[in-house]
CSV table of C-alpha atoms and ligand atoms in Angstrom, one decimal:
chain,number,residue,atom,x,y,z
A,1,UNK,CA,-55.1,-84.2,168.4
A,2,UNK,CA,-54.1,-81.4,170.7
A,3,UNK,CA,-55.5,-78.8,173.0
A,4,UNK,CA,-55.2,-75.9,170.6
A,5,UNK,CA,-58.1,-75.4,168.2
A,6,UNK,CA,-58.4,-73.6,164.9
A,7,UNK,CA,-61.8,-73.0,163.4
A,8,UNK,CA,-63.1,-75.8,165.4
A,9,UNK,CA,-60.4,-78.2,164.2
A,10,UNK,CA,-57.5,-79.7,166.1
A,11,UNK,CA,-54.0,-78.4,165.5
A,12,UNK,CA,-50.7,-80.1,166.1
A,13,UNK,CA,-49.0,-78.4,169.0
A,14,UNK,CA,-45.5,-78.5,167.8
A,15,UNK,CA,-43.6,-78.2,164.6
A,16,UNK,CA,-41.9,-81.5,165.4
A,17,UNK,CA,-45.2,-83.2,166.0
A,18,UNK,CA,-46.4,-82.1,162.5
A,19,UNK,CA,-43.2,-83.4,160.8
A,20,UNK,CA,-43.2,-86.6,162.8
A,21,UNK,CA,-46.8,-87.4,161.9
A,22,UNK,CA,-46.2,-86.6,158.2
A,23,UNK,CA,-43.2,-88.8,158.2
A,24,UNK,CA,-45.2,-91.4,160.1
A,25,UNK,CA,-47.7,-91.4,157.3
A,26,UNK,CA,-45.1,-91.6,154.5
A,27,UNK,CA,-42.8,-94.2,156.0
A,28,UNK,CA,-44.3,-97.6,156.1
A,29,UNK,CA,-44.7,-100.7,154.0
A,30,UNK,CA,-44.3,-98.6,150.9
A,31,UNK,CA,-40.6,-98.1,151.7
A,32,UNK,CA,-39.7,-101.4,153.2
A,33,UNK,CA,-42.0,-103.8,151.3
A,34,UNK,CA,-43.1,-102.1,148.2
A,35,UNK,CA,-40.0,-100.3,147.1
A,36,UNK,CA,-37.7,-103.4,147.0
A,37,UNK,CA,-40.4,-105.5,145.2
A,38,UNK,CA,-41.0,-102.8,142.6
A,39,UNK,CA,-37.3,-102.2,142.1
A,40,UNK,CA,-36.7,-105.9,141.8
A,41,UNK,CA,-39.4,-106.4,139.2
A,42,UNK,CA,-38.3,-103.3,137.2
A,43,UNK,CA,-34.7,-103.9,136.8
A,44,UNK,CA,-33.1,-102.3,139.9
A,45,UNK,CA,-30.9,-99.3,139.0
A,46,UNK,CA,-33.1,-98.1,136.1
A,47,UNK,CA,-36.0,-98.0,138.5
A,48,UNK,CA,-34.1,-96.4,141.3
A,49,UNK,CA,-32.9,-93.4,139.3
A,50,UNK,CA,-36.4,-92.8,137.9
A,51,UNK,CA,-37.9,-93.1,141.3
A,52,UNK,CA,-35.5,-90.6,142.9
A,53,UNK,CA,-36.1,-88.1,140.0
A,54,UNK,CA,-39.8,-88.4,140.5
A,55,UNK,CA,-39.6,-87.8,144.2
A,56,UNK,CA,-37.6,-84.7,143.6
A,57,UNK,CA,-39.3,-83.2,140.6
A,58,UNK,CA,-42.9,-84.3,141.2
A,59,UNK,CA,-43.1,-85.5,144.8
A,60,UNK,CA,-41.7,-82.5,146.6
A,61,UNK,CA,-43.7,-79.8,144.6
A,62,UNK,CA,-46.9,-81.9,145.0
A,63,UNK,CA,-46.3,-82.3,148.7
A,64,UNK,CA,-46.1,-78.5,149.0
A,65,UNK,CA,-49.2,-78.1,146.9
A,66,UNK,CA,-51.2,-80.5,149.1
A,67,UNK,CA,-49.9,-78.8,152.2
A,68,UNK,CA,-51.0,-75.4,150.9
A,69,UNK,CA,-54.5,-76.6,150.1
A,70,UNK,CA,-54.9,-78.5,153.4
A,71,UNK,CA,-53.6,-75.8,155.7
A,72,UNK,CA,-55.1,-72.9,153.8
A,73,UNK,CA,-58.6,-74.4,153.8
A,74,UNK,CA,-58.5,-76.6,157.0
A,75,UNK,CA,-60.6,-79.1,155.2
A,76,UNK,CA,-60.7,-82.7,153.9
A,77,UNK,CA,-59.9,-83.2,150.2
A,78,UNK,CA,-63.5,-82.6,149.0
A,79,UNK,CA,-63.9,-79.5,151.1
A,80,UNK,CA,-60.5,-78.1,150.1
A,81,UNK,CA,-61.3,-78.3,146.4
A,82,UNK,CA,-64.8,-76.9,147.0
A,83,UNK,CA,-63.5,-73.9,149.0
A,84,UNK,CA,-60.8,-73.0,146.6
A,85,UNK,CA,-62.5,-73.8,143.3
A,86,UNK,CA,-65.9,-74.8,142.2
A,87,UNK,CA,-67.8,-77.9,143.1
A,88,UNK,CA,-67.2,-79.8,139.9
A,89,UNK,CA,-63.5,-80.5,140.6
A,90,UNK,CA,-64.2,-81.6,144.1
A,91,UNK,CA,-66.7,-84.1,142.7
A,92,UNK,CA,-63.9,-85.8,140.7
A,93,UNK,CA,-60.9,-85.5,143.1
A,94,UNK,CA,-62.9,-86.2,146.2
A,95,UNK,CA,-64.4,-89.6,145.3
A,96,UNK,CA,-61.2,-90.6,143.5
A,97,UNK,CA,-59.2,-90.0,146.7
A,98,UNK,CA,-61.8,-91.8,148.8
A,99,UNK,CA,-62.1,-94.9,146.6
A,100,UNK,CA,-58.3,-95.2,146.1
A,101,UNK,CA,-57.6,-94.8,149.8
A,102,UNK,CA,-60.0,-97.7,150.6
A,103,UNK,CA,-58.4,-99.8,147.8
A,104,UNK,CA,-55.0,-99.2,149.3
A,105,UNK,CA,-56.2,-99.8,152.8
A,106,UNK,CA,-57.4,-103.2,151.6
A,107,UNK,CA,-54.2,-104.7,150.2
A,108,UNK,CA,-52.0,-102.8,152.7
A,109,UNK,CA,-53.8,-104.6,155.6
A,110,UNK,CA,-53.0,-108.0,154.1
A,111,UNK,CA,-49.3,-107.2,154.0
A,112,UNK,CA,-49.4,-105.6,157.5
A,113,UNK,CA,-51.1,-108.8,158.6
A,114,UNK,CA,-48.1,-110.8,157.3
A,115,UNK,CA,-45.9,-108.6,159.5
A,116,UNK,CA,-48.0,-109.6,162.6
A,117,UNK,CA,-47.8,-113.2,161.6
A,118,UNK,CA,-44.0,-113.0,161.1
A,119,UNK,CA,-43.5,-111.1,164.4
A,120,UNK,CA,-45.4,-113.7,166.3
A,121,UNK,CA,-43.7,-116.6,164.5
A,122,UNK,CA,-40.3,-115.1,165.2
A,123,UNK,CA,-41.2,-114.7,168.9
A,124,UNK,CA,-42.3,-118.3,169.3
A,125,UNK,CA,-39.2,-119.5,167.4
A,126,UNK,CA,-41.3,-120.7,164.5
A,127,UNK,CA,-39.7,-118.7,161.7
A,128,UNK,CA,-37.3,-121.3,160.5
A,129,UNK,CA,-35.5,-120.4,157.2
A,130,UNK,CA,-32.5,-122.6,157.8
A,131,UNK,CA,-32.6,-124.0,154.2
A,132,UNK,CA,-34.6,-123.2,151.1
A,133,UNK,CA,-37.1,-126.1,151.2
A,134,UNK,CA,-38.0,-125.5,154.9
A,135,UNK,CA,-38.0,-121.7,154.3
A,136,UNK,CA,-40.2,-121.8,151.2
A,137,UNK,CA,-42.7,-124.2,153.0
A,138,UNK,CA,-42.8,-121.8,155.9
A,139,UNK,CA,-43.3,-118.8,153.7
A,140,UNK,CA,-46.2,-120.5,151.9
A,141,UNK,CA,-47.7,-121.5,155.2
A,142,UNK,CA,-47.5,-118.0,156.6
A,143,UNK,CA,-48.8,-116.1,153.6
A,144,UNK,CA,-51.3,-118.3,151.9
A,145,UNK,CA,-54.3,-120.4,153.2
A,146,UNK,CA,-56.6,-119.1,156.0
A,147,UNK,CA,-54.0,-117.6,158.4
A,148,UNK,CA,-53.5,-114.4,156.4
A,149,UNK,CA,-57.2,-113.8,156.6
A,150,UNK,CA,-57.1,-113.9,160.3
A,151,UNK,CA,-54.1,-111.5,160.5
A,152,UNK,CA,-55.7,-109.1,158.0
A,153,UNK,CA,-58.8,-108.9,160.3
A,154,UNK,CA,-56.5,-108.5,163.4
A,155,UNK,CA,-54.7,-105.6,161.7
A,156,UNK,CA,-57.8,-103.9,160.7
A,157,UNK,CA,-59.2,-104.2,164.2
A,158,UNK,CA,-56.0,-102.6,165.6
A,159,UNK,CA,-56.3,-99.8,163.1
A,160,UNK,CA,-60.0,-99.3,164.0
A,161,UNK,CA,-59.3,-99.3,167.7
A,162,UNK,CA,-56.7,-96.6,167.3
A,163,UNK,CA,-59.0,-94.5,165.1
A,164,UNK,CA,-62.0,-94.7,167.4
A,165,UNK,CA,-60.5,-94.6,170.8
A,166,UNK,CA,-58.6,-91.4,170.2
A,167,UNK,CA,-55.3,-92.9,171.1
A,168,UNK,CA,-53.9,-91.4,168.0
A,169,UNK,CA,-51.9,-89.2,170.3
A,170,UNK,CA,-50.5,-92.2,172.0
A,171,UNK,CA,-49.4,-93.9,168.8
A,172,UNK,CA,-47.9,-90.7,167.6
A,173,UNK,CA,-45.9,-90.3,170.7
A,174,UNK,CA,-44.8,-94.0,170.5
A,175,UNK,CA,-43.9,-93.6,166.9
A,176,UNK,CA,-41.7,-90.6,167.7
A,177,UNK,CA,-39.5,-93.0,169.6
A,178,UNK,CA,-40.0,-96.2,167.7
A,179,UNK,CA,-39.5,-94.8,164.2
A,180,UNK,CA,-36.0,-93.6,164.9
A,181,UNK,CA,-35.4,-97.1,166.4
A,182,UNK,CA,-36.6,-98.7,163.2
A,183,UNK,CA,-34.2,-96.4,161.3
A,184,UNK,CA,-31.3,-97.6,163.5
A,185,UNK,CA,-32.3,-101.2,163.0
A,186,UNK,CA,-32.3,-100.7,159.3
A,187,UNK,CA,-28.8,-99.1,159.4
A,188,UNK,CA,-27.6,-102.1,161.5
A,189,UNK,CA,-28.9,-104.5,158.9
A,190,UNK,CA,-27.3,-102.5,156.1
A,191,UNK,CA,-23.9,-102.9,157.9
A,192,UNK,CA,-24.6,-106.6,158.0
A,193,UNK,CA,-25.4,-106.6,154.2
A,194,UNK,CA,-21.9,-105.4,153.6
A,195,UNK,CA,-20.5,-108.8,154.9
A,196,UNK,CA,-22.8,-110.9,152.7
A,197,UNK,CA,-21.2,-112.7,149.7
A,198,UNK,CA,-23.8,-111.1,147.4
A,199,UNK,CA,-23.1,-107.5,148.5
A,200,UNK,CA,-21.4,-106.3,145.4
A,201,UNK,CA,-23.8,-108.0,143.0
A,202,UNK,CA,-26.8,-106.6,145.0
A,203,UNK,CA,-25.3,-103.0,145.0
A,204,UNK,CA,-24.7,-103.3,141.3
A,205,UNK,CA,-28.2,-104.4,140.7
A,206,UNK,CA,-29.7,-101.5,142.7
A,207,UNK,CA,-27.3,-98.6,141.9
A,208,UNK,CA,-26.1,-99.2,138.3
A,209,UNK,CA,-28.7,-97.8,136.0
A,210,UNK,CA,-29.0,-99.6,132.8
A,211,UNK,CA,-30.7,-96.9,130.7
A,212,UNK,CA,-31.8,-99.4,128.1
A,213,UNK,CA,-34.1,-100.9,130.7
A,214,UNK,CA,-36.1,-97.7,131.2
A,215,UNK,CA,-39.4,-98.7,129.6
A,216,UNK,CA,-42.8,-97.2,129.9
A,217,UNK,CA,-43.6,-99.8,132.6
A,218,UNK,CA,-40.5,-98.8,134.6
A,219,UNK,CA,-41.5,-95.1,134.4
A,220,UNK,CA,-45.1,-95.7,135.4
A,221,UNK,CA,-44.0,-98.1,138.2
A,222,UNK,CA,-41.4,-95.6,139.5
A,223,UNK,CA,-43.9,-92.7,139.4
A,224,UNK,CA,-46.6,-94.8,141.2
A,225,UNK,CA,-44.0,-95.7,143.8
A,226,UNK,CA,-43.0,-92.1,144.4
A,227,UNK,CA,-46.7,-91.2,144.9
A,228,UNK,CA,-47.4,-94.2,147.1
A,229,UNK,CA,-44.4,-93.7,149.3
A,230,UNK,CA,-45.0,-90.0,149.9
A,231,UNK,CA,-48.7,-90.7,150.5
A,232,UNK,CA,-49.5,-88.3,147.6
A,233,UNK,CA,-52.4,-87.9,145.3
A,234,UNK,CA,-55.4,-88.7,147.5
A,235,UNK,CA,-55.5,-85.8,149.8
A,236,UNK,CA,-53.8,-87.7,152.7
A,237,UNK,CA,-51.1,-85.0,153.1
A,238,UNK,CA,-53.8,-82.4,152.5
A,239,UNK,CA,-55.9,-83.8,155.4
A,240,UNK,CA,-52.8,-83.9,157.7
A,241,UNK,CA,-51.8,-80.4,156.7
A,242,UNK,CA,-55.2,-79.2,157.7
A,243,UNK,CA,-54.0,-79.9,161.3
A,244,UNK,CA,-50.7,-78.0,160.9
A,245,UNK,CA,-50.3,-74.7,162.8
A,246,UNK,CA,-49.5,-71.6,160.9
A,247,UNK,CA,-45.9,-71.7,162.2
A,248,UNK,CA,-45.1,-74.8,160.1
A,249,UNK,CA,-42.8,-74.1,157.2
A,250,UNK,CA,-44.4,-76.0,154.5
A,251,UNK,CA,-41.4,-76.2,152.1
A,252,UNK,CA,-39.1,-77.4,154.8
A,253,UNK,CA,-41.7,-80.0,156.0
A,254,UNK,CA,-42.1,-81.3,152.5
A,255,UNK,CA,-38.3,-81.6,151.9
A,256,UNK,CA,-37.7,-83.3,155.2
A,257,UNK,CA,-40.5,-85.8,154.6
A,258,UNK,CA,-39.2,-86.6,151.1
A,259,UNK,CA,-35.6,-87.0,152.3
A,260,UNK,CA,-36.3,-89.3,155.2
A,261,UNK,CA,-38.8,-91.3,153.2
A,262,UNK,CA,-36.4,-91.9,150.4
A,263,UNK,CA,-33.6,-92.7,152.8
A,264,UNK,CA,-35.6,-95.5,154.4
A,265,UNK,CA,-36.5,-96.9,150.9
A,266,UNK,CA,-32.8,-96.9,149.9
A,267,UNK,CA,-31.8,-98.6,153.2
A,268,UNK,CA,-34.4,-101.3,152.6
A,269,UNK,CA,-33.0,-101.8,149.1
A,270,UNK,CA,-29.5,-102.1,150.4
A,271,UNK,CA,-30.7,-104.7,152.9
A,272,UNK,CA,-32.7,-106.8,150.5
A,273,UNK,CA,-30.7,-107.1,147.3
A,274,UNK,CA,-27.4,-108.3,148.6
A,275,UNK,CA,-29.4,-111.0,150.5
A,276,UNK,CA,-31.3,-111.9,147.3
A,277,UNK,CA,-28.0,-112.6,145.5
A,278,UNK,CA,-26.3,-114.2,148.5
A,279,UNK,CA,-29.1,-116.7,149.1
A,280,UNK,CA,-29.7,-117.4,145.4
A,281,UNK,CA,-33.2,-116.0,145.4
A,282,UNK,CA,-34.9,-114.1,142.6
A,283,UNK,CA,-35.2,-110.2,142.7
A,284,UNK,CA,-38.4,-110.6,140.6
A,285,UNK,CA,-40.5,-112.4,143.2
A,286,UNK,CA,-43.0,-109.5,143.3
A,287,UNK,CA,-45.1,-108.6,146.4
A,288,UNK,CA,-43.8,-111.5,148.5
A,289,UNK,CA,-40.1,-110.6,147.9
A,290,UNK,CA,-39.3,-109.1,151.3
A,291,UNK,CA,-41.1,-111.8,153.2
A,292,UNK,CA,-39.1,-114.5,151.4
A,293,UNK,CA,-35.8,-112.8,151.8
A,294,UNK,CA,-35.6,-111.2,155.2
A,295,UNK,CA,-35.9,-114.4,157.3
A,296,UNK,CA,-32.7,-115.7,155.6
A,297,UNK,CA,-30.9,-112.6,156.9
A,298,UNK,CA,-32.2,-113.0,160.4
A,299,UNK,CA,-31.4,-116.7,160.3
A,300,UNK,CA,-27.7,-116.2,159.9
A,301,UNK,CA,-27.4,-113.4,162.5
A,302,UNK,CA,-26.5,-114.2,166.1
A,303,UNK,CA,-29.7,-113.7,168.2
A,304,UNK,CA,-31.7,-113.7,164.9
A,305,UNK,CA,-35.0,-114.4,166.6
A,306,UNK,CA,-34.8,-111.2,168.7
A,307,UNK,CA,-33.8,-109.1,165.6
A,308,UNK,CA,-36.6,-110.6,163.6
A,309,UNK,CA,-39.3,-110.1,166.3
A,310,UNK,CA,-38.2,-106.5,166.9
A,311,UNK,CA,-38.0,-105.7,163.2
A,312,UNK,CA,-41.5,-107.1,162.4
A,313,UNK,CA,-42.9,-105.4,165.4
A,314,UNK,CA,-41.5,-102.0,164.3
A,315,UNK,CA,-42.7,-102.6,160.8
A,316,UNK,CA,-46.2,-103.4,162.1
A,317,UNK,CA,-46.2,-100.1,164.0
A,318,UNK,CA,-44.9,-98.2,161.0
A,319,UNK,CA,-47.8,-99.7,159.0
A,320,UNK,CA,-50.3,-98.6,161.6
A,321,UNK,CA,-49.1,-94.9,161.5
A,322,UNK,CA,-49.6,-95.1,157.7
A,323,UNK,CA,-53.0,-96.8,157.7
A,324,UNK,CA,-54.3,-94.3,160.3
A,325,UNK,CA,-53.4,-91.5,157.9
A,326,UNK,CA,-55.0,-93.4,155.0
A,327,UNK,CA,-58.2,-94.0,156.9
A,328,UNK,CA,-58.4,-90.4,157.9
A,329,UNK,CA,-59.1,-89.4,154.2
A,330,UNK,CA,-62.4,-91.2,154.1
A,331,UNK,CA,-63.3,-90.6,157.7
A,332,UNK,CA,-62.9,-86.8,157.5
A,333,UNK,CA,-64.9,-86.9,154.3
A,334,UNK,CA,-67.8,-88.9,155.7
A,335,UNK,CA,-67.8,-86.7,158.8
A,336,UNK,CA,-67.4,-83.3,157.3
A,337,UNK,CA,-69.3,-83.7,154.0
A,338,UNK,CA,-71.8,-86.5,154.8
A,339,UNK,CA,-72.3,-85.3,158.3
A,340,UNK,CA,-71.8,-88.7,159.8
A,341,UNK,CA,-70.6,-89.2,163.3
A,342,UNK,CA,-66.9,-90.2,163.7
A,343,UNK,CA,-67.8,-93.6,165.0
A,344,UNK,CA,-70.1,-94.4,162.1
A,345,UNK,CA,-67.6,-93.1,159.6
A,346,UNK,CA,-64.9,-95.2,161.1
A,347,UNK,CA,-67.1,-98.3,161.1
A,348,UNK,CA,-68.0,-97.7,157.4
A,349,UNK,CA,-64.4,-97.2,156.2
A,350,UNK,CA,-63.2,-100.2,158.2
A,351,UNK,CA,-66.0,-102.4,156.9
A,352,UNK,CA,-65.3,-101.6,153.3
A,353,UNK,CA,-61.5,-102.2,153.9
A,354,UNK,CA,-62.4,-105.5,155.6
A,355,UNK,CA,-64.3,-106.8,152.5
A,356,UNK,CA,-61.5,-105.6,150.2
A,357,UNK,CA,-58.8,-106.9,152.5
A,358,UNK,CA,-60.3,-110.4,152.7
A,359,UNK,CA,-60.5,-110.5,148.9
A,360,UNK,CA,-56.9,-109.5,148.6
A,361,UNK,CA,-55.8,-112.0,151.2
A,362,UNK,CA,-57.6,-114.8,149.4
A,363,UNK,CA,-55.8,-113.9,146.2
A,364,UNK,CA,-52.7,-115.6,147.6
A,365,UNK,CA,-54.8,-118.7,148.3
A,366,UNK,CA,-58.2,-119.8,147.1
A,367,UNK,CA,-58.6,-116.9,144.6
A,368,UNK,CA,-55.0,-117.1,143.2
A,369,UNK,CA,-56.3,-118.3,139.8
A,370,UNK,CA,-58.9,-115.6,139.6
A,371,UNK,CA,-57.4,-112.8,137.5
A,372,UNK,CA,-58.7,-109.6,135.9
A,373,UNK,CA,-56.5,-108.1,133.1
A,374,UNK,CA,-54.0,-110.8,134.0
A,375,UNK,CA,-53.7,-109.6,137.6
A,376,UNK,CA,-54.9,-111.2,140.9
A,377,UNK,CA,-57.2,-109.1,143.0
A,378,UNK,CA,-54.3,-108.0,145.2
A,379,UNK,CA,-52.2,-106.9,142.3
A,380,UNK,CA,-55.1,-105.2,140.6
A,381,UNK,CA,-55.9,-103.2,143.7
A,382,UNK,CA,-52.3,-102.2,144.0
A,383,UNK,CA,-51.8,-101.3,140.3
A,384,UNK,CA,-55.1,-99.4,140.0
A,385,UNK,CA,-54.6,-97.3,143.1
A,386,UNK,CA,-50.9,-96.6,142.9
A,387,UNK,CA,-50.3,-96.4,139.2
A,388,UNK,CA,-53.6,-94.9,138.0
A,389,UNK,CA,-55.5,-93.2,140.8
A,390,UNK,CA,-52.6,-91.6,142.7
A,391,UNK,CA,-51.0,-90.0,139.6
A,392,UNK,CA,-54.5,-88.8,138.4
A,393,UNK,CA,-55.0,-87.3,141.8
A,394,UNK,CA,-51.6,-85.6,141.6
A,395,UNK,CA,-52.3,-84.4,138.0
A,396,UNK,CA,-55.6,-82.7,139.1
A,397,UNK,CA,-53.9,-81.2,142.2
A,398,UNK,CA,-50.9,-79.8,140.3
A,399,UNK,CA,-53.1,-78.2,137.6
A,400,UNK,CA,-55.5,-76.9,140.2
A,401,UNK,CA,-52.8,-75.3,142.4
A,402,UNK,CA,-50.7,-74.2,139.3
A,403,UNK,CA,-53.5,-72.6,137.3
A,404,UNK,CA,-56.6,-72.1,139.3
A,405,UNK,CA,-55.9,-71.2,142.9
A,406,UNK,CA,-55.0,-67.6,143.6
A,407,UNK,CA,-51.2,-67.1,143.4
A,408,UNK,CA,-51.3,-65.0,146.5
A,409,UNK,CA,-53.0,-67.7,148.5
A,410,UNK,CA,-50.2,-70.1,147.7
A,411,UNK,CA,-47.5,-67.6,148.4
A,412,UNK,CA,-49.1,-66.7,151.7
A,413,UNK,CA,-49.2,-70.4,152.7
A,414,UNK,CA,-45.6,-71.0,151.7
A,415,UNK,CA,-44.2,-67.9,153.4
A,416,UNK,CA,-46.7,-67.6,156.3
A,417,UNK,CA,-48.0,-64.3,155.0
A,418,UNK,CA,-44.5,-63.0,154.2
A,419,UNK,CA,-43.0,-63.8,157.6
A,420,UNK,CA,-40.3,-65.9,156.0
A,421,UNK,CA,-38.8,-66.4,152.6
A,422,UNK,CA,-39.5,-69.2,150.2
A,423,UNK,CA,-36.7,-68.6,147.6
A,424,UNK,CA,-37.9,-71.5,145.4
A,425,UNK,CA,-41.3,-70.0,144.7
A,426,UNK,CA,-40.6,-69.6,141.0
A,427,UNK,CA,-39.3,-73.2,140.6
A,428,UNK,CA,-42.3,-74.5,142.6
A,429,UNK,CA,-44.7,-72.6,140.3
A,430,UNK,CA,-43.0,-74.0,137.2
A,431,UNK,CA,-43.2,-77.5,138.6
A,432,UNK,CA,-46.9,-77.4,139.5
A,433,UNK,CA,-47.9,-75.6,136.3
A,434,UNK,CA,-45.9,-77.4,133.7
A,435,UNK,CA,-43.5,-80.1,134.8
A,436,UNK,CA,-45.8,-82.3,137.0
A,437,UNK,CA,-48.9,-82.3,134.8
A,438,UNK,CA,-46.9,-82.7,131.5
A,439,UNK,CA,-44.7,-85.5,133.0
A,440,UNK,CA,-47.7,-87.4,134.5
A,441,UNK,CA,-49.6,-87.0,131.2
A,442,UNK,CA,-46.8,-88.2,129.0
A,443,UNK,CA,-46.0,-91.2,131.2
A,444,UNK,CA,-49.6,-92.2,131.1
A,445,UNK,CA,-49.9,-91.9,127.3
A,446,UNK,CA,-46.6,-93.8,127.1
A,447,UNK,CA,-47.8,-96.6,129.2
A,448,UNK,CA,-50.9,-97.2,127.2
A,449,UNK,CA,-48.8,-97.1,124.0
A,450,UNK,CA,-49.8,-93.7,122.6
A,451,UNK,CA,-46.5,-91.8,122.8
B,501,LIG,N1,-46.9,-93.8,152.2
B,501,LIG,C1,-47.3,-95.0,153.0
B,501,LIG,C2,-46.2,-96.0,152.9
B,501,LIG,O1,-45.3,-95.8,152.2
B,501,LIG,C3,-48.7,-95.5,152.5
B,501,LIG,C4,-49.7,-94.4,152.6
B,501,LIG,C5,-50.2,-93.8,153.7
B,501,LIG,C6,-50.4,-93.9,151.4
B,501,LIG,N2,-51.1,-92.9,153.3
B,501,LIG,C7,-51.3,-92.9,151.9
B,501,LIG,C8,-50.3,-94.1,150.1
B,501,LIG,C9,-52.1,-92.2,151.1
B,501,LIG,C10,-51.1,-93.4,149.2
B,501,LIG,C11,-52.0,-92.4,149.7
B,501,LIG,O2,-46.3,-97.1,153.4
């Protein structure tokens, strides 16, 4: 990752590099694909307000907590819990993080595969959404059947190649330029939204909270989305922080990550919902929402084909920087705890994700009728990991950092051994000790109908 080493582990050279990589992990399909679909399913404004509150009150403190654990121990998730506590917690949190990260990698690769498919179809002029019948036929053709299987495999191979060939640095450098470009493109599409006939209705849907719509499902969905989008709960940010240099201000890095990540999600919402109402589509379409809606927007833009190709290409790259971070959780674990070689560990993680990914891809085609608890395999993987595993991981992390870990250790991490101030230390402590665990616990009980 760089030329500087710390206890035998690589360290990011610059503060910017650390922030860019952390943001690269956070910003991805979670913001542009998952956020609009979850907001659409959960009533728009009600979901939005809960989501933002969770990012602020649970997300930022937990980011700081994961950063402290990662940089302070310079370990993977399992090693970090082991070094700071006793083995028993690491035996719960470690496997939870590894299993959930592989579940996420599976379904994430399917959606990332769609972005490859859409990018190539746009490039060859095949993405024709000129009217609803043609558009829907195209959409089904691109996201069901055998083709998604192929693109899932292609995406996982791309991910594997990056992980194994050590071009991580190259992709990081590329993403430092390309992610701001993606941001600019999103801003341009937002401006375009303003001129769509459904702009007002879309904005109302997204930003007017109807408090009567806040149900246990909305709370759980919004909490899961906050965790997913910030890459929290599985030790992903912990692993990345283990590469931070001691100069990194952890609080500032956490706040910047949360701010940029939420900004991208909101931009995506502002692009999607006016279009949903302009083209008479349903906000409740679920996981396929963005792929059904975006082509209509591109179609009515001058030079739509170019916009569309560029957009899906950038989205594909944003997905890669996220899956690289996700894969790193299991790879560092297999290497550092199971003493595997990096190559073997990468092959093992990719092979598991490949099997899971193919099952998820099939759940839009041949396995679409196969459901467990009323969910397809794809939806089950998404729900289990985002709404169950990530919050449990966050719950364990907050209790651990709040009650178990030495206070001085945390303070030293947040202030770089007193070199600079961290004025919100009291608030941080309150959040990790009380607010995060209690909120996560209540939302859980609520969603299974106990409270
Ligand atoms: N945050 C990423 C996104 O929004 C996805 C992601 C990357 C993730 N690493 C993770 C989610 C670790 C959960 C845990 O696209």
